Short mmCIF file of C-alpha atoms in Angstrom, two decimals:
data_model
loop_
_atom_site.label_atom_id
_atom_site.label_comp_id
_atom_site.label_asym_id
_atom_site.label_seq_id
_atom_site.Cartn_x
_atom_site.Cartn_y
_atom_site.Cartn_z
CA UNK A 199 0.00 0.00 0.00
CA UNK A 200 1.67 3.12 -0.93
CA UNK A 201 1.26 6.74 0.11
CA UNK A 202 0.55 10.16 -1.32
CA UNK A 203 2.80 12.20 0.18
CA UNK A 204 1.53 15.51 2.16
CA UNK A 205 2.95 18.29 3.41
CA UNK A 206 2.96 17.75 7.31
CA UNK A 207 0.75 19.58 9.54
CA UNK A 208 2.91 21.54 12.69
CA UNK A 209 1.36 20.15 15.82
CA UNK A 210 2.40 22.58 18.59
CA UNK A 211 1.05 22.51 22.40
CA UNK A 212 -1.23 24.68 23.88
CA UNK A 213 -0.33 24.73 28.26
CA UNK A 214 -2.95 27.53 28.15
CA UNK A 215 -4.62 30.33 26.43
CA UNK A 216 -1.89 32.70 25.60
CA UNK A 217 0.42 29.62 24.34
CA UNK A 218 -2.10 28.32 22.31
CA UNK A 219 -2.56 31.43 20.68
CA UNK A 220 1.47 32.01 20.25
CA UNK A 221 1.67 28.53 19.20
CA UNK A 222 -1.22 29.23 16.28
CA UNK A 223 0.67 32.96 15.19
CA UNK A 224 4.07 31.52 15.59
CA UNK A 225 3.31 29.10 12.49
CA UNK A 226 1.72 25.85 13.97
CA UNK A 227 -1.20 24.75 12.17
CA UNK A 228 -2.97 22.81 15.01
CA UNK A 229 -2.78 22.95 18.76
CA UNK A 230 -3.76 19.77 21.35
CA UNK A 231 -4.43 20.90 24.91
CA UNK A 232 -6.04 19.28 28.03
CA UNK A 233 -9.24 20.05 29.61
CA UNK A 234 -9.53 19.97 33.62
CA UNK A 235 -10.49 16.38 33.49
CA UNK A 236 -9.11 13.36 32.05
CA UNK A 237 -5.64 14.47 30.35
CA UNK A 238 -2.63 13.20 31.46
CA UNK A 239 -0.89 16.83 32.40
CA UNK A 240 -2.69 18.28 35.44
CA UNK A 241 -0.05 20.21 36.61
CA UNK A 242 -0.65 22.53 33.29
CA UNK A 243 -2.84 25.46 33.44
CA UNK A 244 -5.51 23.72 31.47
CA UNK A 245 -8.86 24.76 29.51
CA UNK A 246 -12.21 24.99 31.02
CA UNK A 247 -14.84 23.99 28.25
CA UNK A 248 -15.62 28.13 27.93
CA UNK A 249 -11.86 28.29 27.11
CA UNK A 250 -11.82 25.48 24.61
CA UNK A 251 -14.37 26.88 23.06
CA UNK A 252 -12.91 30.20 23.04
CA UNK A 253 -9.82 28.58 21.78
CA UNK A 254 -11.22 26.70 18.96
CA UNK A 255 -12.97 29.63 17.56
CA UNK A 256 -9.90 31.95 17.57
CA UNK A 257 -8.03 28.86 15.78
CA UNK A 258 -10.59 28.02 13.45
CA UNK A 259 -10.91 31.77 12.37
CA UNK A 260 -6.90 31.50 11.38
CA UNK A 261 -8.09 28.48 9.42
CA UNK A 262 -5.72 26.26 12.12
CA UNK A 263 -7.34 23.22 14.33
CA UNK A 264 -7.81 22.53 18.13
CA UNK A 265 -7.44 19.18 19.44
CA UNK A 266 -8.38 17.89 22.81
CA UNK A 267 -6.28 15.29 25.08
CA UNK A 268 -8.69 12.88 26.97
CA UNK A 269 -6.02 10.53 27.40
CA UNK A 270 -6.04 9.29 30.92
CA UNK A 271 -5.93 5.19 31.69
CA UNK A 272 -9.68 5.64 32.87
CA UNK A 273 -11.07 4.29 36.65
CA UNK A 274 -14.98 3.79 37.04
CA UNK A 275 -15.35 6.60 38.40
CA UNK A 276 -13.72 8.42 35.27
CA UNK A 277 -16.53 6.33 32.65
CA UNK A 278 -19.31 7.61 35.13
CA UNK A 279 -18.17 11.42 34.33
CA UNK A 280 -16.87 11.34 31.17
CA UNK A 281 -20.30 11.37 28.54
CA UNK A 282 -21.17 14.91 29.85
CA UNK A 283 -17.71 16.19 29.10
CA UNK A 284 -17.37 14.68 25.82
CA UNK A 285 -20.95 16.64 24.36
CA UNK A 286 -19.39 19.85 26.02
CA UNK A 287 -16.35 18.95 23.95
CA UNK A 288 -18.26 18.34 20.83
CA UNK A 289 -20.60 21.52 21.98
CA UNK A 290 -16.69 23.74 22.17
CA UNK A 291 -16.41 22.36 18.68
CA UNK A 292 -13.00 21.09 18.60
CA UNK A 293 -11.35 19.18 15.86
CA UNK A 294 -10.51 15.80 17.33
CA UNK A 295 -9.85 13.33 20.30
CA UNK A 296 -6.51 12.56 21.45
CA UNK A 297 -7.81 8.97 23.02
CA UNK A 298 -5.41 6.16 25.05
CA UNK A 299 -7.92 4.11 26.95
CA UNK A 300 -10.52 1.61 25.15
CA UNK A 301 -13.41 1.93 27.31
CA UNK A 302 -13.17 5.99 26.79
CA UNK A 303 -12.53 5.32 23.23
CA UNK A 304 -15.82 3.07 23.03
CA UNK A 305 -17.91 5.60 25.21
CA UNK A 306 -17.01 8.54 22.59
CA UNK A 307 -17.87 6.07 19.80
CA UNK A 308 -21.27 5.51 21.32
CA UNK A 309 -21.87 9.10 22.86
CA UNK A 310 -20.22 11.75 19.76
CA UNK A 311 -20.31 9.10 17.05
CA UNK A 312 -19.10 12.10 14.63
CA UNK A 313 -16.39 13.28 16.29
CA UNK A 314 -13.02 12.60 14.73
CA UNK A 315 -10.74 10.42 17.05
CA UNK A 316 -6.84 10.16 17.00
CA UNK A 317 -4.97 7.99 19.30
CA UNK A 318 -3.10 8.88 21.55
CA UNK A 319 0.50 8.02 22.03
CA UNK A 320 0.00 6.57 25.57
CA UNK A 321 -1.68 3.98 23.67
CA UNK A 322 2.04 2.31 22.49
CA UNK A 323 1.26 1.93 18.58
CA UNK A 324 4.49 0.23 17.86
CA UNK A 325 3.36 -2.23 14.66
CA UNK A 326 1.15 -2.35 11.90
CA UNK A 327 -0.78 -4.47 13.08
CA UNK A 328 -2.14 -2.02 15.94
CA UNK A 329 -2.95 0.35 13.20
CA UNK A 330 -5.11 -1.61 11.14
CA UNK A 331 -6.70 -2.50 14.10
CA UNK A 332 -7.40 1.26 15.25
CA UNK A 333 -8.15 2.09 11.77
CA UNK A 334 -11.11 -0.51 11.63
CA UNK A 335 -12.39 0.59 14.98
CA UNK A 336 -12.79 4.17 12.98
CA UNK A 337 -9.45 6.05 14.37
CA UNK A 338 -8.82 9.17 11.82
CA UNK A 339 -5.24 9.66 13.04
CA UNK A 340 -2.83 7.39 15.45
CA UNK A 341 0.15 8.93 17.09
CA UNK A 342 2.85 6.36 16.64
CA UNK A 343 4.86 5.53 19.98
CA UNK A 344 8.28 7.44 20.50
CA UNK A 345 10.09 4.04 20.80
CA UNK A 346 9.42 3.36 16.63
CA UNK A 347 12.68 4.13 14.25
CA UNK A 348 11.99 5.61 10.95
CA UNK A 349 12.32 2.44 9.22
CA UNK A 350 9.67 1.19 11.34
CA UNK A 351 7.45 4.15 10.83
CA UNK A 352 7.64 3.67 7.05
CA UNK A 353 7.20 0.35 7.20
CA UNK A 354 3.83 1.03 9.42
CA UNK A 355 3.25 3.51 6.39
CA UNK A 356 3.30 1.17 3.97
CA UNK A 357 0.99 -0.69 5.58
CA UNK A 358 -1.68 1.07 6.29
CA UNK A 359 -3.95 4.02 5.40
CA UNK A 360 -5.07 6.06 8.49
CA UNK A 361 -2.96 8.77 9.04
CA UNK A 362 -0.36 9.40 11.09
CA UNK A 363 1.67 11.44 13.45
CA UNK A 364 5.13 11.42 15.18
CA UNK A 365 6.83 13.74 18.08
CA UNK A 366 9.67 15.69 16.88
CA UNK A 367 10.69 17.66 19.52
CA UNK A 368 10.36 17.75 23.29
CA UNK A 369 11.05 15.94 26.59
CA UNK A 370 11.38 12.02 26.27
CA UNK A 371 9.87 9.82 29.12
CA UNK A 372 11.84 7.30 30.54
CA UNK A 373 9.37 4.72 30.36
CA UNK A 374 7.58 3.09 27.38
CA UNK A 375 5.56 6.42 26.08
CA UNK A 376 5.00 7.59 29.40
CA UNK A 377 2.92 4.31 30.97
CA UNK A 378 5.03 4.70 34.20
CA UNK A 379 4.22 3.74 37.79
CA UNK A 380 7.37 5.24 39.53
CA UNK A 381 5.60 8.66 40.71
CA UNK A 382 2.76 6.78 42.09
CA UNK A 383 4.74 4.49 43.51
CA UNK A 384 7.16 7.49 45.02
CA UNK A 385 4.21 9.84 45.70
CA UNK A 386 0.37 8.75 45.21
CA UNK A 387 0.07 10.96 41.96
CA UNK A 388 -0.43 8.57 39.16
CA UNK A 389 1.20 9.39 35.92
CA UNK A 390 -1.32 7.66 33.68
CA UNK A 391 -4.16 9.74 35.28
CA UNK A 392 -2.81 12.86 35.07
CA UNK A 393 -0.64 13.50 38.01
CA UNK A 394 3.32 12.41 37.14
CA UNK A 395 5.83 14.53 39.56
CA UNK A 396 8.42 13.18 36.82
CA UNK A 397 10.25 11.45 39.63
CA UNK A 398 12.68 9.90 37.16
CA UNK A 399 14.20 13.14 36.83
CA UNK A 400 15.04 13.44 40.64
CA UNK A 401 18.30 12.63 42.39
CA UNK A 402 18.77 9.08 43.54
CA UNK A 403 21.31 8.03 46.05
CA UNK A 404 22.34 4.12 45.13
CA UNK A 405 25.20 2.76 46.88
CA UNK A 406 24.53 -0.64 47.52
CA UNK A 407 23.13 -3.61 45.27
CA UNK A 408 21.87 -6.72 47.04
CA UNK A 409 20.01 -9.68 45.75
CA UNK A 410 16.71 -10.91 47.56
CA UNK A 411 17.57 -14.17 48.12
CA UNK A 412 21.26 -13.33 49.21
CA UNK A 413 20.55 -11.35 52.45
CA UNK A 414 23.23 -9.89 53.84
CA UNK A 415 25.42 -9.88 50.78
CA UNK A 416 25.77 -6.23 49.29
CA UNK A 417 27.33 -4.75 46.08
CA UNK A 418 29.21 -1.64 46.67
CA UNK A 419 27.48 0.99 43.68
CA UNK A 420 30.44 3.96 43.58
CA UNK A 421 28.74 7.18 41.92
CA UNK A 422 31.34 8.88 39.30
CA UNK A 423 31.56 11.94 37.50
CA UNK A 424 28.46 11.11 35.68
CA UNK A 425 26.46 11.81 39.61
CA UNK A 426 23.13 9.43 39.67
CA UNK A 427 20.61 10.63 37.40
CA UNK A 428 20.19 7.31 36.08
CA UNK A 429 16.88 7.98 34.68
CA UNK A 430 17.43 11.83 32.88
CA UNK A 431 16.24 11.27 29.35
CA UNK A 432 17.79 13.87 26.87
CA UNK A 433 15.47 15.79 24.84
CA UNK A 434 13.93 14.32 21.44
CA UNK A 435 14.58 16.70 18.28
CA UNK A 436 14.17 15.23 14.84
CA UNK A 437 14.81 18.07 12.79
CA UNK A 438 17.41 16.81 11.17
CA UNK A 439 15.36 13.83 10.01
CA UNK A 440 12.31 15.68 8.39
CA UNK A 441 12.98 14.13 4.91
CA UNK A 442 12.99 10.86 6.51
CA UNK A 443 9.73 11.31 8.21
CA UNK A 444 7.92 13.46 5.23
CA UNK A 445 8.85 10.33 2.51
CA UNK A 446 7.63 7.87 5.60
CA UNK A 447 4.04 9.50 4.87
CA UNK A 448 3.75 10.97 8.83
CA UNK A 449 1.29 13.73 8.34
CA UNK A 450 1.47 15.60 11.48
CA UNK A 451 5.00 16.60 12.88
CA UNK A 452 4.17 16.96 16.95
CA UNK A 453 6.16 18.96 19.62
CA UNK A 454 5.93 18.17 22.95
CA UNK A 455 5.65 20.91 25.89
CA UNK A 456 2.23 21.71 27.09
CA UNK A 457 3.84 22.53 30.62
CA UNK A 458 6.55 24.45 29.04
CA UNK A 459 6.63 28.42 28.87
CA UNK A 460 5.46 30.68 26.35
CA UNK A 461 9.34 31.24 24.87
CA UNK A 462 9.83 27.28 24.43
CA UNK A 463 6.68 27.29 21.97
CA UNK A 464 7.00 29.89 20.09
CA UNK A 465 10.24 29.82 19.51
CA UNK A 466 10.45 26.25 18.43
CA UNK A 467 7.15 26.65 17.07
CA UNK A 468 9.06 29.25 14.71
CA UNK A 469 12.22 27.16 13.87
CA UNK A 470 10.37 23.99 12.59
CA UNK A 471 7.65 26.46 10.31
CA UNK A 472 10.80 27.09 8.60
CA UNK A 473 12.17 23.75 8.74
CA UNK A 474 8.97 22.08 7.00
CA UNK A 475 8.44 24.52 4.48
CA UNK A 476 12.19 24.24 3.30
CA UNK A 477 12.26 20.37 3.36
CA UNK A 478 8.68 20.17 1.69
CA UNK A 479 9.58 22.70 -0.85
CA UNK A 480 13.18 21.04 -2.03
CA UNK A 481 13.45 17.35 0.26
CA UNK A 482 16.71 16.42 -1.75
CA UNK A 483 19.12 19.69 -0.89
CA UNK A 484 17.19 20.09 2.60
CA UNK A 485 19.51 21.02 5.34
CA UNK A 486 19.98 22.09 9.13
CA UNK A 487 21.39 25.67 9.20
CA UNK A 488 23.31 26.29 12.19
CA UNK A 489 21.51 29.19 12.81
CA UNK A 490 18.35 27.11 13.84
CA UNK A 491 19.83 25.17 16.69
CA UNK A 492 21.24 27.97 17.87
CA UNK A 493 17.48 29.11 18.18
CA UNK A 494 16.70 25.30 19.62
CA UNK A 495 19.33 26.27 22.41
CA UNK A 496 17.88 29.76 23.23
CA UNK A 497 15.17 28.35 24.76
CA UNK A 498 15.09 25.97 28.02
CA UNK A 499 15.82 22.05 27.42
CA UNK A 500 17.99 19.19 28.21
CA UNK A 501 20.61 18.37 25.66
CA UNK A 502 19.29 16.99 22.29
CA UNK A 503 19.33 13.14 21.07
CA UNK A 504 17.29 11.67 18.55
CA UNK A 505 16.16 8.82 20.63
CA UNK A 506 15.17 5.83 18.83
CA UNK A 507 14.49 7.24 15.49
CA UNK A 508 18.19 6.43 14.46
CA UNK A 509 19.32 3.64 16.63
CA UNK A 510 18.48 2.46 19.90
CA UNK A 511 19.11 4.89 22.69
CA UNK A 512 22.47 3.61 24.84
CA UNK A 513 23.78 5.52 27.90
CA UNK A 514 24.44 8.60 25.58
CA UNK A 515 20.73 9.48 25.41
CA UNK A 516 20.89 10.36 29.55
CA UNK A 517 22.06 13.28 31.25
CA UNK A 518 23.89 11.53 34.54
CA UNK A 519 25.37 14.73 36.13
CA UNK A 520 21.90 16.86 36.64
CA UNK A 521 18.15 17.33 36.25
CA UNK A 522 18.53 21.00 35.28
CA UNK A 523 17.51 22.52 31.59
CA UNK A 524 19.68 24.73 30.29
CA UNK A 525 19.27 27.49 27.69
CA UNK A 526 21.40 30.58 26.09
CA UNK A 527 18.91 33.29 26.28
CA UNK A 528 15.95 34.15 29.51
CA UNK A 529 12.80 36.05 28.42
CA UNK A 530 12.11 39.29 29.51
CA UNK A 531 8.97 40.60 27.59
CA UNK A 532 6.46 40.53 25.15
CA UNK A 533 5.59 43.25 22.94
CA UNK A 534 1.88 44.44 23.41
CA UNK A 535 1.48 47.07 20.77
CA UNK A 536 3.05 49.29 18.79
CA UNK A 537 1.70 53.45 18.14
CA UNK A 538 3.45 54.90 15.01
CA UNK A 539 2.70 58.18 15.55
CA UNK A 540 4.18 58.29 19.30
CA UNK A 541 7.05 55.82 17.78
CA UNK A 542 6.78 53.67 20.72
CA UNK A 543 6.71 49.95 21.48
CA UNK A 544 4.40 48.80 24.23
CA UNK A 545 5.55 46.15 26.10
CA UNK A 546 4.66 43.46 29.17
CA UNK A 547 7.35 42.43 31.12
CA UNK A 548 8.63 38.63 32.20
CA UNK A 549 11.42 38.94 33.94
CA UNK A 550 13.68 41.67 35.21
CA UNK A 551 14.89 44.07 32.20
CA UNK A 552 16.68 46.93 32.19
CA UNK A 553 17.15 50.05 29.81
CA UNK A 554 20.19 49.73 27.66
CA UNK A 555 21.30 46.45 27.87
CA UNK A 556 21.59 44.31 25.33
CA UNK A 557 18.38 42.22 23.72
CA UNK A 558 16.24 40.63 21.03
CA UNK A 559 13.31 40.17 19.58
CA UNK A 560 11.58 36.93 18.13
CA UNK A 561 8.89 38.18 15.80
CA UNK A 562 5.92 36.08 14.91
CA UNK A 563 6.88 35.70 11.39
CA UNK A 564 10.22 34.09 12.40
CA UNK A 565 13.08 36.83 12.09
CA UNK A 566 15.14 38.42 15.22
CA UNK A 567 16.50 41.78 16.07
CA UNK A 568 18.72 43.21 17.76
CA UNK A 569 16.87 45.61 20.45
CA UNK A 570 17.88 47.73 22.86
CA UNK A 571 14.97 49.49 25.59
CA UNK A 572 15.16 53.42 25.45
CA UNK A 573 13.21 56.08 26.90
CA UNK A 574 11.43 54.07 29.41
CA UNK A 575 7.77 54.94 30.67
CA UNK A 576 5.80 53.23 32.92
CA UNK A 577 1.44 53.27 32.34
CA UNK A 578 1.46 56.47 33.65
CA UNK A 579 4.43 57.86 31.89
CA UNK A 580 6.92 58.17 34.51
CA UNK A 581 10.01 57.90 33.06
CA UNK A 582 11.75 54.60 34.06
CA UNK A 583 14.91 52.88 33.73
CA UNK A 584 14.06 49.21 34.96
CA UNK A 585 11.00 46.88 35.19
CA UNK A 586 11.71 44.65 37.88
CA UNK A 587 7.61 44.16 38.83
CA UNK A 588 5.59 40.51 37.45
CA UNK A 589 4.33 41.55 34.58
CA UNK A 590 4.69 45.09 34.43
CA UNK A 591 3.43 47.17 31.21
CA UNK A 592 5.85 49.50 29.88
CA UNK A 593 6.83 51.46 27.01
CA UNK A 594 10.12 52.40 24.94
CA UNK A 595 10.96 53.91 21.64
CA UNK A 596 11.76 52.37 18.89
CA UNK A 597 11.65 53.89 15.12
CA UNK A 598 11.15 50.29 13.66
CA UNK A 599 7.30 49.17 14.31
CA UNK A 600 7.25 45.83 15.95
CA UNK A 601 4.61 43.08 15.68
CA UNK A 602 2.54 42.25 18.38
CA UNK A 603 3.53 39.33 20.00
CA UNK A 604 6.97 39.92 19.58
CA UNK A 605 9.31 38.34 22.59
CA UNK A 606 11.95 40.18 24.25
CA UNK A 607 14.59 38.06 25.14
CA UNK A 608 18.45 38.33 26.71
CA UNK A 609 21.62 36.32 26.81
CA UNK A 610 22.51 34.37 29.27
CA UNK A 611 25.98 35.54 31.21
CA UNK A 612 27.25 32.99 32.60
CA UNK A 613 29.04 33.61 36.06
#
């Protein structure tokens, strides 16, 4: 069975209102978020149905889509609540399902029969086989697991019809697509319901090894250079790879970060726009410029591996020494307005920034500046030179105009 190939759609997260709508005018073409109930981030500022509803019609009016997680590993007590939700879903008039669990899957088939369903990565798609089967139980779209190399994935494509769609980008989970049982083990927040504390990023003292049938009889564990972070996953990021994935027939390229901050999204949100249109417009001469990892590093991750697109992950894919992210630039603002008569730039600030230091700006249709704050007011025109306050709203000039939703950002010094 062979493919027609398509142009891949830019799946970008949406932690909340304002990063859905960066995501959307950064260059994504469809958004998934998570309600209050039955997603598996609850620590992310998620969408009441008035704000999924709010958020599909702003996407739908940029011609983008809005899909919804309801991805949990379902209790009872989850079935018992979840046909009411589902019609407010349909009601919000999103796009499409993200679905794990069979008995939710069944209970949307029976209760919003015409609602497109995709499934969900947490359901571990790793062979054709699974495929066919969700595409005769009516799937639209499955997300392929994260463990899958691209030969696998075209292999899958070959062999089947439905579409499909791949992470590129993002934090990888240390267990097999994130069915994990260490934080509720660890903490009584369970992972597959929602609740992960992401425990296998914490710091684990091991020093001795014994067997359970030895008693007694210890191994001495010495910890090295490499510390014990023995579960740290490096960050996915396939961007080097989009030929790969484009001729494998994935139609929806998916970053990962729904808890992440409005900088991480939009600017990756920004580098792979311009990565998909340059691969789908010439996929023989396609190429990484250096220019966009540098962009990749601006913003806050773990160091990069392609996890098991390639080859299987070995002890290179881990970060031993720490749990930290690291990035080359903080963000300090976002630009609000601009008034071209007054020549000013209106601006809301995230972090500390001062007047005359050194900056940047990311503009929604992917180019950077060089910016530096002048003539700083505050709302009621008091002349300024700092805004150290949450979110304060300030003004400086600037003779260029500058597109709202524009983000400030600064280099990192490092000490």
């Amino acid at each position: 069975m062979s493919r027609n190939l398509v142009k891949p759609e830019l799946l970008a997260p949406a932690g909340n209102m304002e990063k859905g709508k960066m995501a959307l005018l950064y260059g994504a073409d469809a958004i998934y978020l998570g309600g209050k109930l039955f997603g598996l981030r609850a620590f992310a500022n998620n969408f009441s149905l008035e704000e999924i509803a709010e958020m599909a019609e702003y996407a739908h009016s940029l011609g983008k889509k809005v899909y919804v997680t309801v991805n949990i590993f379902a209790h009872n007590e989850d079935i018992d609540r979840l046909p009411d939700y589902l019609r407010g879903l349909q009601q919000a008039k999103v796009d499409a399902l993200l679905i794990s669990d069979f008995g939710v899957w069944s209970t949307a088939r029976q209760v919003v029969p015409d609602m497109p369903l995709h499934v969900s990565t947490q359901a571990n798609t790793t062979n054709y086989a699974a495929v066919q089967a969700w595409e005769q139980l009516g799937a639209e779209r499955v997300v392929l697991a994260r463990e899958l190399s691209l030969a696998e994935i075209s292999e899958i494509s070959e062999k089947t019809s439905v579409e499909l769609e791949t992470f590129v980008h993002g934090a990888m989970c240390i267990s097999y697509s994130g069915r994990c049982l260490l934080s509720a083990y660890l903490t009584g927040r369970d992972g597959n319901r929602g609740a992960c504390t992401q425990a296998c990023r914490w710091e684990y003292n091991m020093y001795k090894l014994g067997e359970q049938k030895r008693p007694g009889e210890y191994f001495d564990l010495e910890e090295d250079e490499r510390g014990t972070y023995v579960m740290n996953s490096k960050d996915l990021c396939l961007i080097e790879y989009l030929p790969e994935l484009m001729r494998a027939g994935v139609c929806s390229l998916k970053i990962e970060g729904r808890m992440k901050s409005v900088h991480y999204v939009a600017t990756v949100v920004s580098v792979y726009r311009k990565a998909i249109d340059q691969c789908w417009a010439d996929m023989e001469h396609y190429s990484v410029p250096e220019a966009w990892i540098t962009e990749l590093n601006k913003v806050s991750h773990r160091q990069y591996t392609t996890g098991f697109a390639v080859a299987k992950p070995d002890r290179n894919a881990q970060v031993y020494t720490s749990s930290k992210y690291e990035q080359t630039h903080d963000f300090v603002g976002i630009v609000t307005g601009y008034d071209a008569e007054k020549k000013r730039a209106y601006f809301e600030q995230r972090n500390n920034v001062k007047a005359g230091e050194p900056l940047e700006l990311l503009m929604p249709d992917g180019s950077t500046m060089p910016f530096v704050l002048t003539e700083m007011l505050d709302e009621a025109g008091t002349s300024i030179d700092c805004a150290p306050h949450a979110q304060q709203k300030f003004s400086a000039a600037s003779d260029k105009p500058l597109l709202q939703f524009s983000l400030l950002r600064r280099k990192v010094v490092k000490e």
